[in-house]
Short mmCIF file of C-alpha atoms and ligand atoms in Angstrom, two decimals:
data_model
loop_
_atom_site.label_atom_id
_atom_site.label_comp_id
_atom_site.label_asym_id
_atom_site.label_seq_id
_atom_site.Cartn_x
_atom_site.Cartn_y
_atom_site.Cartn_z
CA MET A 65 -10.96 0.01 -25.00
CA LYS A 66 -12.21 1.33 -21.68
CA ILE A 67 -15.21 0.01 -19.77
CA LEU A 68 -16.85 1.78 -16.85
CA ALA A 69 -18.42 -0.76 -14.47
CA ASN A 70 -20.40 1.95 -12.70
CA ASP A 71 -22.40 -0.31 -10.38
CA GLY A 72 -19.51 -2.77 -9.88
CA ILE A 73 -18.78 -6.12 -11.52
CA ASP A 74 -17.84 -9.47 -10.03
CA PRO A 75 -14.03 -10.06 -9.96
CA LEU A 76 -14.37 -12.99 -12.38
CA GLY A 77 -16.08 -10.77 -14.99
CA LYS A 78 -13.45 -8.06 -14.50
CA GLN A 79 -10.66 -10.60 -14.93
CA LEU A 80 -12.17 -12.01 -18.14
CA LEU A 81 -12.44 -8.50 -19.60
CA GLU A 82 -8.88 -7.60 -18.62
CA ASN A 83 -7.60 -10.88 -20.07
CA ALA A 84 -9.31 -9.89 -23.33
CA GLY A 85 -7.39 -6.57 -23.33
CA PHE A 86 -10.02 -4.17 -21.93
CA THR A 87 -9.35 -1.61 -19.20
CA VAL A 88 -12.06 -1.91 -16.55
CA ASP A 89 -12.77 1.01 -14.22
CA THR A 90 -14.88 0.07 -11.18
CA ASN A 91 -14.83 3.53 -9.58
CA HIS A 92 -18.43 4.70 -9.28
CA ILE A 93 -19.20 7.99 -11.01
CA PRO A 94 -22.25 9.78 -9.56
CA GLN A 95 -25.21 10.09 -11.92
CA ASN A 96 -24.89 13.90 -12.26
CA GLU A 97 -21.23 13.63 -13.39
CA LEU A 98 -21.71 10.87 -15.94
CA ALA A 99 -22.48 13.11 -18.93
CA LEU A 100 -19.09 14.75 -18.40
CA LYS A 101 -17.02 11.62 -17.73
CA LEU A 102 -18.65 8.75 -19.66
CA PRO A 103 -17.46 10.09 -23.07
CA ASP A 104 -13.98 8.79 -22.06
CA TYR A 105 -15.27 5.20 -22.12
CA ASP A 106 -16.31 2.80 -24.87
CA ALA A 107 -18.84 0.90 -22.77
CA ILE A 108 -20.68 1.12 -19.48
CA THR A 109 -22.05 -1.67 -17.31
CA VAL A 110 -24.77 -0.99 -14.75
CA ARG A 111 -27.08 -2.87 -12.39
CA SER A 112 -30.28 -1.11 -11.35
CA ALA A 113 -28.80 2.02 -9.75
CA THR A 114 -27.23 3.93 -12.68
CA LYS A 115 -29.67 5.34 -15.22
CA VAL A 116 -28.67 5.46 -18.88
CA ARG A 117 -31.24 7.80 -20.37
CA LYS A 118 -31.48 9.62 -23.70
CA ASP A 119 -29.60 12.74 -22.51
CA LEU A 120 -26.65 10.67 -21.27
CA ILE A 121 -26.61 8.65 -24.51
CA ASP A 122 -26.60 11.91 -26.51
CA ALA A 123 -23.62 13.14 -24.48
CA CYS A 124 -21.55 10.05 -25.40
CA PRO A 125 -21.29 9.74 -29.19
CA ASN A 126 -18.49 7.13 -28.89
CA LEU A 127 -20.39 4.78 -26.58
CA LYS A 128 -20.54 1.33 -28.17
CA LEU A 129 -22.23 -0.83 -25.56
CA ILE A 130 -24.43 -0.66 -22.47
CA GLY A 131 -24.40 -3.82 -20.34
CA ARG A 132 -26.99 -4.52 -17.64
CA GLY A 133 -25.97 -7.05 -15.00
CA GLY A 134 -29.35 -8.68 -14.36
CA VAL A 135 -32.71 -8.71 -16.11
CA GLY A 136 -34.82 -5.53 -15.90
CA MET A 137 -33.76 -2.75 -18.27
CA ASP A 138 -36.17 -0.14 -16.84
CA ASN A 139 -33.15 2.12 -16.08
CA ILE A 140 -31.92 2.17 -19.70
CA ASP A 141 -33.50 3.85 -22.78
CA VAL A 142 -32.94 0.64 -24.73
CA GLU A 143 -34.70 1.47 -28.00
CA TYR A 144 -33.08 4.91 -28.19
CA ALA A 145 -29.61 3.46 -27.55
CA ARG A 146 -30.11 0.81 -30.22
CA SER A 147 -31.36 3.44 -32.69
CA LYS A 148 -27.96 5.13 -32.20
CA GLY A 149 -26.15 1.86 -33.00
CA ILE A 150 -25.24 1.14 -29.37
CA ALA A 151 -25.44 -2.52 -28.36
CA VAL A 152 -27.53 -3.15 -25.23
CA VAL A 153 -27.06 -6.50 -23.50
CA ASN A 154 -28.25 -8.08 -20.23
CA THR A 155 -27.92 -11.37 -18.36
CA PRO A 156 -31.49 -12.59 -17.91
CA ALA A 157 -30.90 -16.15 -16.71
CA ALA A 158 -27.95 -15.72 -14.36
CA SER A 159 -29.93 -14.98 -11.18
CA SER A 160 -33.04 -17.15 -11.66
CA LEU A 161 -32.07 -19.87 -9.18
CA SER A 162 -31.05 -17.36 -6.50
CA VAL A 163 -34.40 -15.56 -6.80
CA ALA A 164 -36.26 -18.88 -6.60
CA GLU A 165 -34.36 -19.85 -3.46
CA LEU A 166 -35.22 -16.48 -1.86
CA VAL A 167 -38.89 -17.23 -2.56
CA PHE A 168 -38.56 -20.28 -0.34
CA ALA A 169 -36.69 -18.32 2.33
CA HIS A 170 -39.83 -16.15 2.53
CA LEU A 171 -42.22 -19.11 2.27
CA LEU A 172 -40.53 -21.19 4.96
CA SER A 173 -40.17 -18.16 7.19
CA GLY A 174 -43.88 -17.45 6.74
CA VAL A 175 -45.15 -20.93 7.55
CA ARG A 176 -42.88 -21.24 10.59
CA PHE A 177 -43.25 -17.65 11.91
CA LEU A 178 -39.52 -17.05 12.11
CA TYR A 179 -39.84 -13.31 12.76
CA ASP A 180 -42.41 -13.74 15.54
CA ALA A 181 -40.51 -16.69 16.97
CA GLN A 182 -37.47 -14.49 17.49
CA ARG A 183 -39.26 -11.30 18.48
CA LYS A 184 -41.40 -12.98 21.13
CA MET A 185 -38.56 -14.76 22.94
CA PRO A 186 -37.77 -13.56 26.46
CA VAL A 187 -34.36 -11.96 26.75
CA GLU A 188 -31.65 -13.27 29.11
CA GLY A 189 -32.35 -12.05 32.64
CA ASP A 190 -36.07 -11.59 32.04
CA THR A 191 -37.65 -13.59 34.87
CA ASN A 192 -41.11 -12.14 34.47
CA PHE A 193 -42.22 -13.37 31.06
CA GLY A 194 -44.85 -15.79 32.36
CA GLY A 195 -43.64 -18.94 30.62
CA LEU A 196 -42.58 -19.48 27.05
CA LYS A 197 -45.58 -19.07 24.75
CA LYS A 198 -45.31 -20.86 21.43
CA ALA A 199 -48.94 -20.74 20.36
CA TYR A 200 -48.07 -18.33 17.55
CA ALA A 201 -45.76 -20.95 16.10
CA LYS A 202 -48.41 -23.47 14.99
CA GLY A 203 -46.82 -23.85 11.61
CA VAL A 204 -47.69 -25.87 8.55
CA GLU A 205 -45.61 -28.13 6.33
CA LEU A 206 -45.11 -27.34 2.66
CA ARG A 207 -45.15 -30.95 1.43
CA GLY A 208 -48.46 -31.82 -0.22
CA LYS A 209 -49.61 -28.21 -0.35
CA THR A 210 -50.43 -26.52 -3.66
CA LEU A 211 -48.02 -23.88 -4.92
CA GLY A 212 -49.45 -21.55 -7.57
CA VAL A 213 -46.75 -20.03 -9.76
CA ILE A 214 -47.90 -16.98 -11.76
CA GLY A 215 -45.55 -16.36 -14.69
CA PHE A 216 -43.79 -19.50 -15.85
CA GLY A 217 -40.63 -18.03 -17.35
CA ARG A 218 -37.07 -18.46 -16.13
CA ILE A 219 -37.65 -17.72 -12.43
CA GLY A 220 -41.13 -19.26 -12.31
CA ARG A 221 -39.68 -22.54 -13.56
CA GLU A 222 -36.84 -22.54 -11.04
CA THR A 223 -39.37 -21.81 -8.29
CA ALA A 224 -41.57 -24.65 -9.50
CA LYS A 225 -38.58 -27.01 -9.40
CA VAL A 226 -37.77 -26.13 -5.78
CA GLY A 227 -41.45 -26.59 -4.89
CA LEU A 228 -41.54 -29.99 -6.61
CA GLY A 229 -38.35 -30.94 -4.78
CA LEU A 230 -40.11 -30.20 -1.49
CA GLY A 231 -43.02 -32.43 -2.48
CA MET A 232 -45.45 -29.63 -3.28
CA ASP A 233 -48.16 -29.87 -5.94
CA VAL A 234 -47.33 -27.16 -8.43
CA ILE A 235 -49.87 -25.42 -10.68
CA VAL A 236 -48.83 -22.65 -13.03
CA SER A 237 -50.46 -19.82 -14.93
CA ASP A 238 -48.96 -17.88 -17.81
CA LEU A 239 -50.19 -15.83 -20.76
CA PHE A 240 -48.62 -18.44 -23.03
CA GLU A 241 -48.76 -22.21 -23.16
CA ALA A 242 -46.34 -23.68 -20.60
CA PRO A 243 -44.19 -26.74 -21.30
CA LYS A 244 -45.98 -29.97 -20.40
CA THR A 245 -43.10 -31.22 -18.24
CA LEU A 246 -40.26 -29.70 -16.25
CA PRO A 247 -36.87 -31.46 -15.98
CA LEU A 248 -36.01 -31.85 -12.30
CA THR A 249 -32.37 -32.76 -11.65
CA LEU A 250 -31.85 -34.63 -8.41
CA SER A 251 -28.57 -35.00 -6.55
CA GLY A 252 -26.51 -37.63 -8.33
CA GLY A 253 -27.40 -36.06 -11.65
CA ILE A 254 -30.59 -38.04 -12.29
CA THR A 255 -33.13 -35.99 -14.24
CA VAL A 256 -36.85 -36.67 -13.95
CA ASP A 257 -39.42 -35.03 -16.24
CA VAL A 258 -42.24 -33.93 -13.95
CA PRO A 259 -45.67 -33.17 -15.50
CA ILE A 260 -46.79 -29.56 -15.09
CA THR A 261 -50.41 -28.47 -14.67
CA GLN A 262 -51.25 -25.16 -16.32
CA VAL A 263 -54.49 -23.51 -15.22
CA GLU A 264 -56.31 -20.22 -15.77
CA LEU A 265 -55.44 -17.49 -13.28
CA GLN A 266 -58.88 -17.68 -11.63
CA GLU A 267 -58.43 -21.41 -10.97
CA LEU A 268 -54.96 -20.82 -9.55
CA PHE A 269 -56.37 -18.19 -7.19
CA GLN A 270 -58.99 -20.68 -5.95
CA ARG A 271 -56.70 -23.70 -5.57
CA ALA A 272 -53.33 -22.42 -4.37
CA ASP A 273 -52.28 -22.66 -0.71
CA PHE A 274 -49.28 -20.51 -1.60
CA ILE A 275 -48.79 -18.12 -4.50
CA SER A 276 -45.52 -16.89 -5.98
CA LEU A 277 -45.45 -14.19 -8.65
CA HIS A 278 -42.84 -14.15 -11.45
CA VAL A 279 -44.15 -11.77 -14.09
CA PRO A 280 -42.77 -8.51 -15.52
CA PHE A 281 -44.08 -5.18 -14.20
CA THR A 282 -47.78 -4.77 -14.97
CA GLU A 283 -49.64 -1.43 -15.14
CA LYS A 284 -52.60 -2.96 -13.32
CA PRO A 285 -51.93 -5.22 -10.31
CA ILE A 286 -52.41 -8.94 -10.95
CA ILE A 287 -53.66 -9.32 -7.37
CA GLY A 288 -55.88 -6.41 -6.31
CA GLU A 289 -58.91 -6.12 -4.05
CA ALA A 290 -61.19 -8.25 -6.26
CA GLU A 291 -58.59 -11.01 -6.66
CA PHE A 292 -57.90 -11.17 -2.90
CA GLY A 293 -61.58 -12.08 -2.56
CA LEU A 294 -61.03 -15.18 -4.71
CA LEU A 295 -58.08 -16.59 -2.76
CA LYS A 296 -58.19 -19.50 -0.33
CA PRO A 297 -58.45 -18.28 3.28
CA GLY A 298 -55.02 -18.48 4.92
CA VAL A 299 -53.06 -18.34 1.66
CA GLY A 300 -49.39 -17.24 1.79
CA ILE A 301 -48.12 -14.94 -0.97
CA VAL A 302 -44.60 -14.21 -2.15
CA ASN A 303 -43.64 -11.51 -4.64
CA ALA A 304 -40.04 -11.44 -5.86
CA SER A 305 -40.87 -10.04 -9.30
CA ARG A 306 -41.76 -6.34 -9.43
CA GLY A 307 -43.52 -3.88 -7.14
CA GLY A 308 -46.96 -2.96 -8.49
CA VAL A 309 -47.87 -6.56 -9.30
CA ILE A 310 -49.73 -6.72 -5.96
CA ASP A 311 -51.93 -3.84 -4.74
CA GLU A 312 -50.24 -3.03 -1.42
CA SER A 313 -53.27 -1.41 0.25
CA ALA A 314 -55.45 -4.39 -0.67
CA LEU A 315 -52.71 -6.74 0.59
CA ILE A 316 -52.55 -5.03 3.97
CA ALA A 317 -56.34 -5.22 4.27
CA ALA A 318 -56.25 -8.94 3.39
CA LEU A 319 -53.49 -9.57 5.96
CA ASP A 320 -55.41 -7.66 8.64
CA SER A 321 -58.61 -9.60 7.94
CA GLY A 322 -56.76 -12.94 8.08
CA LYS A 323 -57.65 -13.81 4.48
CA VAL A 324 -53.92 -13.86 3.72
CA ALA A 325 -51.79 -15.55 6.40
CA PHE A 326 -48.51 -13.91 5.42
CA ALA A 327 -46.70 -12.15 2.61
CA GLY A 328 -43.02 -12.30 1.67
CA LEU A 329 -41.96 -9.40 -0.53
CA ASP A 330 -38.58 -8.82 -2.15
CA VAL A 331 -40.06 -6.01 -4.26
CA PHE A 332 -42.55 -3.28 -3.46
CA ASP A 333 -43.87 0.09 -4.57
CA ASN A 334 -41.53 3.00 -4.09
CA GLU A 335 -38.32 0.97 -3.75
CA PRO A 336 -36.05 1.26 -1.84
CA THR A 337 -38.27 2.86 0.83
CA PRO A 338 -41.38 0.78 1.57
CA ARG A 339 -44.46 2.30 3.19
CA LYS A 340 -44.25 2.04 6.96
CA ASP A 341 -47.37 -0.08 7.47
CA LEU A 342 -45.88 -2.68 5.13
CA LEU A 343 -42.42 -2.65 6.70
CA THR A 344 -43.74 -2.99 10.24
CA HIS A 345 -46.63 -5.37 9.51
CA PRO A 346 -46.31 -8.46 11.73
CA LYS A 347 -47.37 -10.78 8.89
CA VAL A 348 -44.98 -9.41 6.29
CA SER A 349 -41.39 -10.36 5.66
CA LEU A 350 -39.72 -7.77 3.51
CA THR A 351 -36.33 -7.85 1.77
CA PRO A 352 -34.84 -4.97 -0.23
CA HIS A 353 -34.72 -6.53 -3.72
CA ILE A 354 -31.98 -9.02 -2.87
CA GLY A 355 -33.16 -11.89 -5.08
CA ALA A 356 -29.95 -11.90 -7.11
CA ALA A 357 -27.68 -11.07 -4.19
CA THR A 358 -25.76 -14.33 -3.88
CA GLY A 359 -22.11 -14.93 -4.64
CA GLU A 360 -23.04 -17.51 -7.27
CA ALA A 361 -25.54 -15.29 -9.09
CA GLN A 362 -23.18 -12.30 -9.07
CA GLU A 363 -20.35 -14.46 -10.43
CA ARG A 364 -22.60 -15.80 -13.21
CA ILE A 365 -23.80 -12.26 -14.00
CA GLY A 366 -20.21 -10.96 -14.20
CA GLU A 367 -19.06 -13.86 -16.35
CA GLU A 368 -22.03 -13.67 -18.71
CA LEU A 369 -21.73 -9.89 -19.04
CA ALA A 370 -17.98 -10.09 -19.74
CA ASN A 371 -18.51 -12.72 -22.43
CA LEU A 372 -21.25 -10.63 -24.07
CA ILE A 373 -19.02 -7.54 -24.08
CA ILE A 374 -16.11 -9.50 -25.55
CA GLN A 375 -18.44 -10.97 -28.19
CA HIS A 376 -19.75 -7.53 -29.22
CA LEU A 377 -16.64 -5.37 -28.98
CA LYS A 378 -14.01 -7.82 -30.21
CA LYS A 379 -15.72 -8.43 -33.58
P1 LIG B 939 -39.35 -14.22 -17.91
O1 LIG B 939 -39.54 -13.24 -19.01
O2 LIG B 939 -38.45 -15.38 -18.13
O3 LIG B 939 -40.77 -14.80 -17.44
C1 LIG B 939 -41.90 -14.01 -17.25
C2 LIG B 939 -43.12 -14.87 -17.56
O4 LIG B 939 -44.29 -14.17 -17.14
C3 LIG B 939 -43.28 -15.16 -19.06
O5 LIG B 939 -43.45 -16.55 -19.25
C4 LIG B 939 -44.53 -14.38 -19.45
O6 LIG B 939 -45.27 -14.99 -20.48
C5 LIG B 939 -45.29 -14.38 -18.14
N1 LIG B 939 -46.28 -13.31 -17.99
C6 LIG B 939 -46.17 -12.02 -18.36
N2 LIG B 939 -47.27 -11.34 -17.98
C7 LIG B 939 -48.09 -12.22 -17.36
C8 LIG B 939 -49.37 -12.14 -16.77
N3 LIG B 939 -50.04 -10.98 -16.73
N4 LIG B 939 -49.92 -13.27 -16.24
C9 LIG B 939 -49.25 -14.43 -16.29
N5 LIG B 939 -48.02 -14.58 -16.84
C10 LIG B 939 -47.46 -13.49 -17.37
O7 LIG B 939 -38.86 -13.37 -16.64
P2 LIG B 939 -38.02 -13.89 -15.39
O8 LIG B 939 -36.57 -13.83 -15.69
O9 LIG B 939 -38.61 -15.17 -14.91
O10 LIG B 939 -38.32 -12.71 -14.35
C11 LIG B 939 -39.59 -12.59 -13.74
C12 LIG B 939 -39.66 -11.32 -12.90
O11 LIG B 939 -38.67 -11.37 -11.86
C13 LIG B 939 -39.38 -10.02 -13.67
O12 LIG B 939 -40.29 -9.04 -13.23
C14 LIG B 939 -37.98 -9.65 -13.24
O13 LIG B 939 -37.76 -8.26 -13.34
C15 LIG B 939 -38.01 -10.12 -11.79
N6 LIG B 939 -36.68 -10.32 -11.18
C16 LIG B 939 -36.55 -10.07 -9.85
C17 LIG B 939 -35.31 -10.25 -9.23
C18 LIG B 939 -35.14 -9.98 -7.76
O14 LIG B 939 -34.03 -9.69 -7.34
N7 LIG B 939 -36.19 -10.09 -6.97
C19 LIG B 939 -34.20 -10.70 -9.98
C20 LIG B 939 -34.38 -10.98 -11.32
C21 LIG B 939 -35.63 -10.79 -11.92
#
C-alpha cells in the first residue's frame, strides 16, 4: 500500500511504516495537482498545509485513510470522509508539552523584556548612546504570581504543570469540571498530586496576573473589549491555541493603554500573515504557530501517526 506524506513525516514514523510494508512518498504534491495524483495512493498524511476537502475526497474513491499529524482537523472534511468509509485519525496529545513550553518562552520573554533588551542595546562602535539605559527592563518574577489557564484540556494541563513547577499559583477555567488534582512529576520520578482551583471565567479574569488560553477555536472571542475591562492592570496574556480567541483590535487598544503589559501570540487572525500593527507592536511577541515545532513533538507525532495507520490498514 502507498502512503503520501504530503506535508512530511518524521523519519521515525516513516521507518515504522516502511518496516510494516508500506511505501511512503514524502514528495510534496501541490494542492491543485492532488485530485489527479492522490488516486494512486491508499492513504494521505497532512499537517495543517494540505487541505483534504470534499472534492478531493470524491476524486479518490480508493482512499482508505487520512492522517493529520497534530490536533486541529480544520483542513479536512472529516464527517464527509467518514461517511465515505475513510478512516480519519490525528495525534492530539503528541505536541501538548511542546506547546506548553512555548507558552513559557513567551511569558518569560514578556516579564523580562527580551525583545526590548536586545533592540535597545548600543551596537559595537556606537560611542554616542548616552550610557546604557536599563529602565525598560524592570522585570517581575513568576514565582508566587497567579496564572489563569483558560481551557483545561491536554495543553492547559501541561501549561499548569510548568506553572506549578515554577512556583506559580494556578487557577483554571473550563466549560467542564476539572480534575481536583494534577499529578506533577519531579526530576527523580517523584509524583506529587497538586490541588487545582477551578473558578468561573469572570473570577479568573479578575485574579490572574498572567493568562494563557488553551481552548478550541471560538466564533466569538473569549477575550474581547468588555473582558479586557475586567482584567487586572498590567496582566500578561499568552495565546497558543487559535486565532480569533482574542479580539486583536481590543488587544492592541489594551496594550496601548497599559491595561495589558504584554502579549505572546503563537496564533493570530489571518495566519500566516499577521496584521502589521500586531507584528510591530513593541509589547507583543509573535511566533508563527510553532507550538509543536520541536524535534521531540515531531518524533512523537510521526510515531503515533504511523502506529495509527498500521492499526487501521493492517487489519
Ligand atoms: P483539548 O480538547 O484537550 O482541551 C480544550 C479544553 O478547552 C477542553 O477541556 C474544553 O472543555 C475547554 N473549552 C472549550 N471551550 C471553552 C471555553 N469557551 N471556555 C473554557 N474552556 C473551554 O485541546 P488541546 O489539545 O489542549 O488544544 C487546545 C488548543 O491548542 C486547540 O485550539 C488546539 O488547536 C491548539 N493547539 C495549538 C498548537 C500550536 O502549535 N500553537 C498545537 C496544538 C494545539
